[in-house]
Short mmCIF file of C-alpha atoms in Angstrom, two decimals:
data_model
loop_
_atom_site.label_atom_id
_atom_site.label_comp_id
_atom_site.label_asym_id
_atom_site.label_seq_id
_atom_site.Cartn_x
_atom_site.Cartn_y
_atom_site.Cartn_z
CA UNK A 1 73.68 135.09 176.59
CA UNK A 2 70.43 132.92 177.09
CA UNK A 3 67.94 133.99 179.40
CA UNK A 4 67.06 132.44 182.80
CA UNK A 5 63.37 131.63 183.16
CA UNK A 6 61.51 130.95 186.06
CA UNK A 7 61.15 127.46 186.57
CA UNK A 8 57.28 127.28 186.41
CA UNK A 9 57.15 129.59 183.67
CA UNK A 10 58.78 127.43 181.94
CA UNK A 11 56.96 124.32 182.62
CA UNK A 12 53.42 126.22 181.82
CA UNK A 13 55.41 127.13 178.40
CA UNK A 14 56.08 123.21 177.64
CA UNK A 15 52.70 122.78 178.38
CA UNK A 16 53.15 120.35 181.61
CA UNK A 17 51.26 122.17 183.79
CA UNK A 18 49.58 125.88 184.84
CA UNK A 19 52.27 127.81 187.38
CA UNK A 20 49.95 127.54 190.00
CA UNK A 21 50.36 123.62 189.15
CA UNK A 22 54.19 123.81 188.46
CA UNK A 23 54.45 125.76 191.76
CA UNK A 24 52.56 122.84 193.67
CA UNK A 25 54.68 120.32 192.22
CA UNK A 26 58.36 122.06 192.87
CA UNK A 27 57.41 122.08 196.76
CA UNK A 28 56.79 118.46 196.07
CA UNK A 29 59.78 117.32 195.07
CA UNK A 30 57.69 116.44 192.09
CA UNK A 31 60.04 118.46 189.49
CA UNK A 32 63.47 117.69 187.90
CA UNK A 33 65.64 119.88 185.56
CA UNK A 34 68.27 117.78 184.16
CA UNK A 35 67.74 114.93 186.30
CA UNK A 36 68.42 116.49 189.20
CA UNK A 37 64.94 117.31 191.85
CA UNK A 38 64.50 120.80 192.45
CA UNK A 39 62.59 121.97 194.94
CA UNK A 40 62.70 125.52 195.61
CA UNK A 41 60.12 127.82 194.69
CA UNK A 42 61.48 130.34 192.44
CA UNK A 43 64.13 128.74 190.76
CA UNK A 44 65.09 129.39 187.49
CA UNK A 45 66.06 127.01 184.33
CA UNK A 46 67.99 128.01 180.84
CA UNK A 47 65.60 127.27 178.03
CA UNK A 48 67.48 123.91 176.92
CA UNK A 49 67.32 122.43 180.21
CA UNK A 50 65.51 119.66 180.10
CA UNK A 51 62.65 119.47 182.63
CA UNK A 52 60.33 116.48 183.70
CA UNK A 53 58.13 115.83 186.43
CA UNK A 54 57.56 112.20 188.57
CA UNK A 55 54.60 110.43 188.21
CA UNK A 56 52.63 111.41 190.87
CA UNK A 57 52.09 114.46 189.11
CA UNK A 58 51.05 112.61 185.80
CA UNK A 59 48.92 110.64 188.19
CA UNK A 60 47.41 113.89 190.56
CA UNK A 61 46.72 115.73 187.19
CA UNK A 62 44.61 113.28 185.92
CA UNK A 63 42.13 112.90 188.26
CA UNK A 64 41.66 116.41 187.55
CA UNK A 65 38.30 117.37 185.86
CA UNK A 66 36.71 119.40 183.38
CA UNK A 67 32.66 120.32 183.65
CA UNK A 68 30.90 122.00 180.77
CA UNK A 69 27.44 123.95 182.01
CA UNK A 70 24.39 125.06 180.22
CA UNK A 71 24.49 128.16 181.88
CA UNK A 72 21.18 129.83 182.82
CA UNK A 73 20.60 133.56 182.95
CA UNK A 74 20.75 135.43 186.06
CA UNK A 75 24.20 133.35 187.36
CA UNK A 76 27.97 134.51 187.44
CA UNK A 77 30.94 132.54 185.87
CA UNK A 78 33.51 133.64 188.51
CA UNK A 79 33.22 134.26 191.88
CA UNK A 80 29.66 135.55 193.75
CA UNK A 81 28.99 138.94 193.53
CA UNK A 82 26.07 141.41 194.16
CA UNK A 83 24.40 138.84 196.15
CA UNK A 84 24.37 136.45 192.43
CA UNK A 85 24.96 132.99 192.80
CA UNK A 86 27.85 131.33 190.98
CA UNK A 87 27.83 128.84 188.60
CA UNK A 88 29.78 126.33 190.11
CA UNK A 89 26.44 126.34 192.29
CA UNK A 90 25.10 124.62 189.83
CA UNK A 91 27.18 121.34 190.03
CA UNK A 92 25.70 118.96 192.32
CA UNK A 93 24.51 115.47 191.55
CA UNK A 94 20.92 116.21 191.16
CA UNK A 95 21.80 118.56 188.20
CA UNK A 96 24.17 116.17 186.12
CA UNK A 97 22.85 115.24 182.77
CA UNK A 98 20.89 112.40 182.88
CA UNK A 99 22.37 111.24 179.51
CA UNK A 100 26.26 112.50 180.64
CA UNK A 101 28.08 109.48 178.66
CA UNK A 102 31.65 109.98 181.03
CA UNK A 103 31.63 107.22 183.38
CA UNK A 104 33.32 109.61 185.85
CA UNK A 105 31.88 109.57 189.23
CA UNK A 106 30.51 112.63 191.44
CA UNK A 107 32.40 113.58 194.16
CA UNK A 108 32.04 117.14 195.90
CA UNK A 109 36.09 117.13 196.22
CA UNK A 110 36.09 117.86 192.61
CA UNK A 111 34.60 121.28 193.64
CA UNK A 112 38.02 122.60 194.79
CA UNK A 113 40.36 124.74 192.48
CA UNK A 114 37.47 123.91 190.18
CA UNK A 115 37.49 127.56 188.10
CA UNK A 116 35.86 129.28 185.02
CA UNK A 117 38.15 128.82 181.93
CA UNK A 118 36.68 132.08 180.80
CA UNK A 119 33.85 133.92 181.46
CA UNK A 120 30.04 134.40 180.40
CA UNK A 121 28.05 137.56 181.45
CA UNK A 122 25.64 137.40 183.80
CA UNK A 123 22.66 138.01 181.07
CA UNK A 124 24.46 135.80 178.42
CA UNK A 125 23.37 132.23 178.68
CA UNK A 126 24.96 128.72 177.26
CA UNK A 127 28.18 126.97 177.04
CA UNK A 128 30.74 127.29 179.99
CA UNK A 129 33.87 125.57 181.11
CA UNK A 130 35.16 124.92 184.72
CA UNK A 131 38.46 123.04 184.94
CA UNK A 132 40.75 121.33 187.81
CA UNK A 133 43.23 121.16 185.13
CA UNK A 134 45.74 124.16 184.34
CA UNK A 135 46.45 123.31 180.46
CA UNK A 136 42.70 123.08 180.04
CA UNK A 137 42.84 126.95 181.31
CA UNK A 138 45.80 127.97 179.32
CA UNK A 139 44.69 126.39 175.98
CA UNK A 140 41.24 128.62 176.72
CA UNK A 141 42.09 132.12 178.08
CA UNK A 142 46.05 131.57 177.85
CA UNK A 143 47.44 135.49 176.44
CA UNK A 144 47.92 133.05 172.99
CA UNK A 145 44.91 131.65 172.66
CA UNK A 146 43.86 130.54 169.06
CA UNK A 147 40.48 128.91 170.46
CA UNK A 148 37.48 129.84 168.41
CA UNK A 149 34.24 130.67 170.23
CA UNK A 150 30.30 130.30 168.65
CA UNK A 151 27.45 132.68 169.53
CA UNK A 152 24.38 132.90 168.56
CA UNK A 153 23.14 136.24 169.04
CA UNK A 154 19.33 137.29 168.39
CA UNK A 155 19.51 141.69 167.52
CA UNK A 156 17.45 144.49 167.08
CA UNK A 157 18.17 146.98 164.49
CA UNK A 158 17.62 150.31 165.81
CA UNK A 159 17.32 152.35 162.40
CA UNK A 160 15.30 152.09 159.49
CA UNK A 161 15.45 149.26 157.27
CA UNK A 162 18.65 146.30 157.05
CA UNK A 163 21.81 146.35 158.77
CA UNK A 164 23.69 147.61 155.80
CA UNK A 165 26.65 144.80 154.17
CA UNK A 166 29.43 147.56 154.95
CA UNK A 167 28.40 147.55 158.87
CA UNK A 168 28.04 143.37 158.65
CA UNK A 169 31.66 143.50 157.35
CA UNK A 170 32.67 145.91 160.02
CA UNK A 171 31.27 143.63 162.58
CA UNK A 172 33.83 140.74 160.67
CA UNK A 173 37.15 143.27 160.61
CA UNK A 174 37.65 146.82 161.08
CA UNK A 175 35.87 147.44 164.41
CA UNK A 176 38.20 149.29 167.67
CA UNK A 177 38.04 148.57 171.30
CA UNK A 178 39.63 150.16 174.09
CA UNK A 179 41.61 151.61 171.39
CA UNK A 180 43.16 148.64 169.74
CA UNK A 181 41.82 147.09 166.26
CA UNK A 182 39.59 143.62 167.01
CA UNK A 183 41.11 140.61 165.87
CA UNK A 184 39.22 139.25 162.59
CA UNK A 185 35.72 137.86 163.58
CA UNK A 186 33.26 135.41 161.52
CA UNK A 187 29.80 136.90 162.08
CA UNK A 188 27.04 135.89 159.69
CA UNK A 189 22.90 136.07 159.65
CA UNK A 190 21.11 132.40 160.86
CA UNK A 191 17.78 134.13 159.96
CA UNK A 192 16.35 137.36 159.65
CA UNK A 193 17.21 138.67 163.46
CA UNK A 194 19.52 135.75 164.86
CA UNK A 195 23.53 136.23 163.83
CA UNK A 196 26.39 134.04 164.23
CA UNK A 197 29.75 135.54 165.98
CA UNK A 198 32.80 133.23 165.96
CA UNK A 199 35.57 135.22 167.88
CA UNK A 200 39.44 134.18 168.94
CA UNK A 201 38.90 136.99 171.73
CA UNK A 202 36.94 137.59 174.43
CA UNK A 203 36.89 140.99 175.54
CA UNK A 204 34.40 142.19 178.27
CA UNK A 205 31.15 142.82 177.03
CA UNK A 206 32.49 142.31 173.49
CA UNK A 207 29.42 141.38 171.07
CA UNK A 208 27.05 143.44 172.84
CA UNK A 209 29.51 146.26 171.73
CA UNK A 210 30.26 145.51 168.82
CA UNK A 211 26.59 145.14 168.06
CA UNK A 212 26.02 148.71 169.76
CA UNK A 213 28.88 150.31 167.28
CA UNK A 214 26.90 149.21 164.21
CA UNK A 215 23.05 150.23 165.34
CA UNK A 216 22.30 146.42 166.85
CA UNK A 217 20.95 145.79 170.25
CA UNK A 218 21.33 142.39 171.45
CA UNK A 219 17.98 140.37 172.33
CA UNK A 220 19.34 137.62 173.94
CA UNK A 221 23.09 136.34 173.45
CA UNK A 222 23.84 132.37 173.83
CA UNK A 223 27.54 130.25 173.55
CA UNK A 224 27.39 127.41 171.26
CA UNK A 225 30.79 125.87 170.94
CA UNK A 226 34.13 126.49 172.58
CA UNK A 227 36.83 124.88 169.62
CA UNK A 228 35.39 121.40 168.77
CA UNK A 229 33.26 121.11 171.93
CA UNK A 230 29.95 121.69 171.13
CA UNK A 231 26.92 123.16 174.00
CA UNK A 232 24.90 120.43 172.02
CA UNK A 233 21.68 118.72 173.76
CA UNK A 234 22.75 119.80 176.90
CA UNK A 235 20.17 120.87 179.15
CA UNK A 236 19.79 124.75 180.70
CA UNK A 237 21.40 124.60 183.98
CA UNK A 238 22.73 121.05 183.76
CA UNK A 239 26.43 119.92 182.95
CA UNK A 240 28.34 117.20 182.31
CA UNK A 241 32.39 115.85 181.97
CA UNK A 242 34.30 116.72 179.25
CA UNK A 243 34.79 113.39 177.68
CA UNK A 244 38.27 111.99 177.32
CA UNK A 245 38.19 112.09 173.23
CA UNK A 246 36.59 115.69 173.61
CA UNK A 247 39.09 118.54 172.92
CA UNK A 248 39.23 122.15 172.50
#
């Protein structure tokens, strides 16, 4: 016997849409299984269904955007909190990149349902993504995410002499947290006290731990790349649109 899934489950699984999106959409009138509109909230499809949307929702979705910031220090990725400003603060006209190459234009509606796609801590500076658009969200913090992440991290070694190679390949495979193995990591030295972390996880806090476990306090901690898109010459505390040949 197949299994019934819930309608916008299923259309964040084919990749149409987040649920939040599918959800939208279904009260819309926007969604058809087999045809047929469906518009009641909960519904549920069999896995060869065939589901499509109208093209309103094509059209809706893109118009949606996706900002990358240079995040400073001292700002939130989320939601305010302990009287810290968020970063969506920081998208306003007067802080686009000068040399932003998207011919998309500023609009302060483009502030709503704009959201982190992922998070950067408060005293970790660098590349950050807000998006409109759910499968921009899903490819980056979806529970099967594959997307790699860059850091560059400048430590401290807090015993006498080198971090040893065994603790460097620790750092790479064979470290635990909150009692469950790390997935493989790339980390390698840049120079003598600046490493490079590429991670396919992003657990709270993660490098500075990981640095802690082996003896390394972290200086300063900054994002690089986020899959192919790259922080590059972007300013600290200015952003700019994820360009439509740009992808994660």
């Amino acid at each position: 016997m197949t299994e019934l899934l819930r309608l916008s489950k299923r259309m964040s699984e084919l990749g149409l849409c987040s649920r939040r999106e599918a959800d939208e959409w279904i009260e819309r009138g926007w969604v058809r299984v087999d045809g047929k509109v469906v518009s009641e909230l909960g519904s549920k499809v069999l896995p060869g269904q065939i589901v499509t949307v109208e093209r309103q929702a094509a059209a809706e979705q893109s118009k949606r955007v996706t900002v990358l910031i240079n995040k400073p220090m001292g700002y939130v990725s989320g939601q305010a909190e302990d009287g810290y400003t968020p970063a969506i603060a920081l998208i306003k006209a007067e802080t686009r990149w000068a040399d932003d190459p998207s011919p998309e234009q500023f609009h302060p509606t483009q502030l709503r349902s704009l959201v982190p796609a992922g998070r950067l801590d408060i005293d970790s500076v660098g590349l950050l993504i807000l998006t409109q658009d759910g499968r921009v969200a899903k490819t980056l913090i979806g529970e099967t995410t594959t997307v790699e992440k860059e850091y560059l991290v400048r430590v401290q070694y807090s015993k006498v002499g080198k971090l040893p190679e065994s603790d460097l390949k620790k750092l790479c495979h064979g470290l635990w947290m909150d009692g469950k193995p790390l997935l493989p990591a790339k980390v390698r030295w840049q120079n003598e006290d600046q490493l490079s972390f590429t991670l396919r996880e992003g657990k709270k806090r993660q490098i500075r731990r990981m640095c802690d476990m082996v003896g390394l306090k972290v200086i300063g901690l900054k994002r690089v790349r986020i899959g192919k898109v790259k922080l590059g010459d972007l300013p600290v505390g200015q952003w700019r649109y994820l360009r439509p040949d740009e992808q994660f």
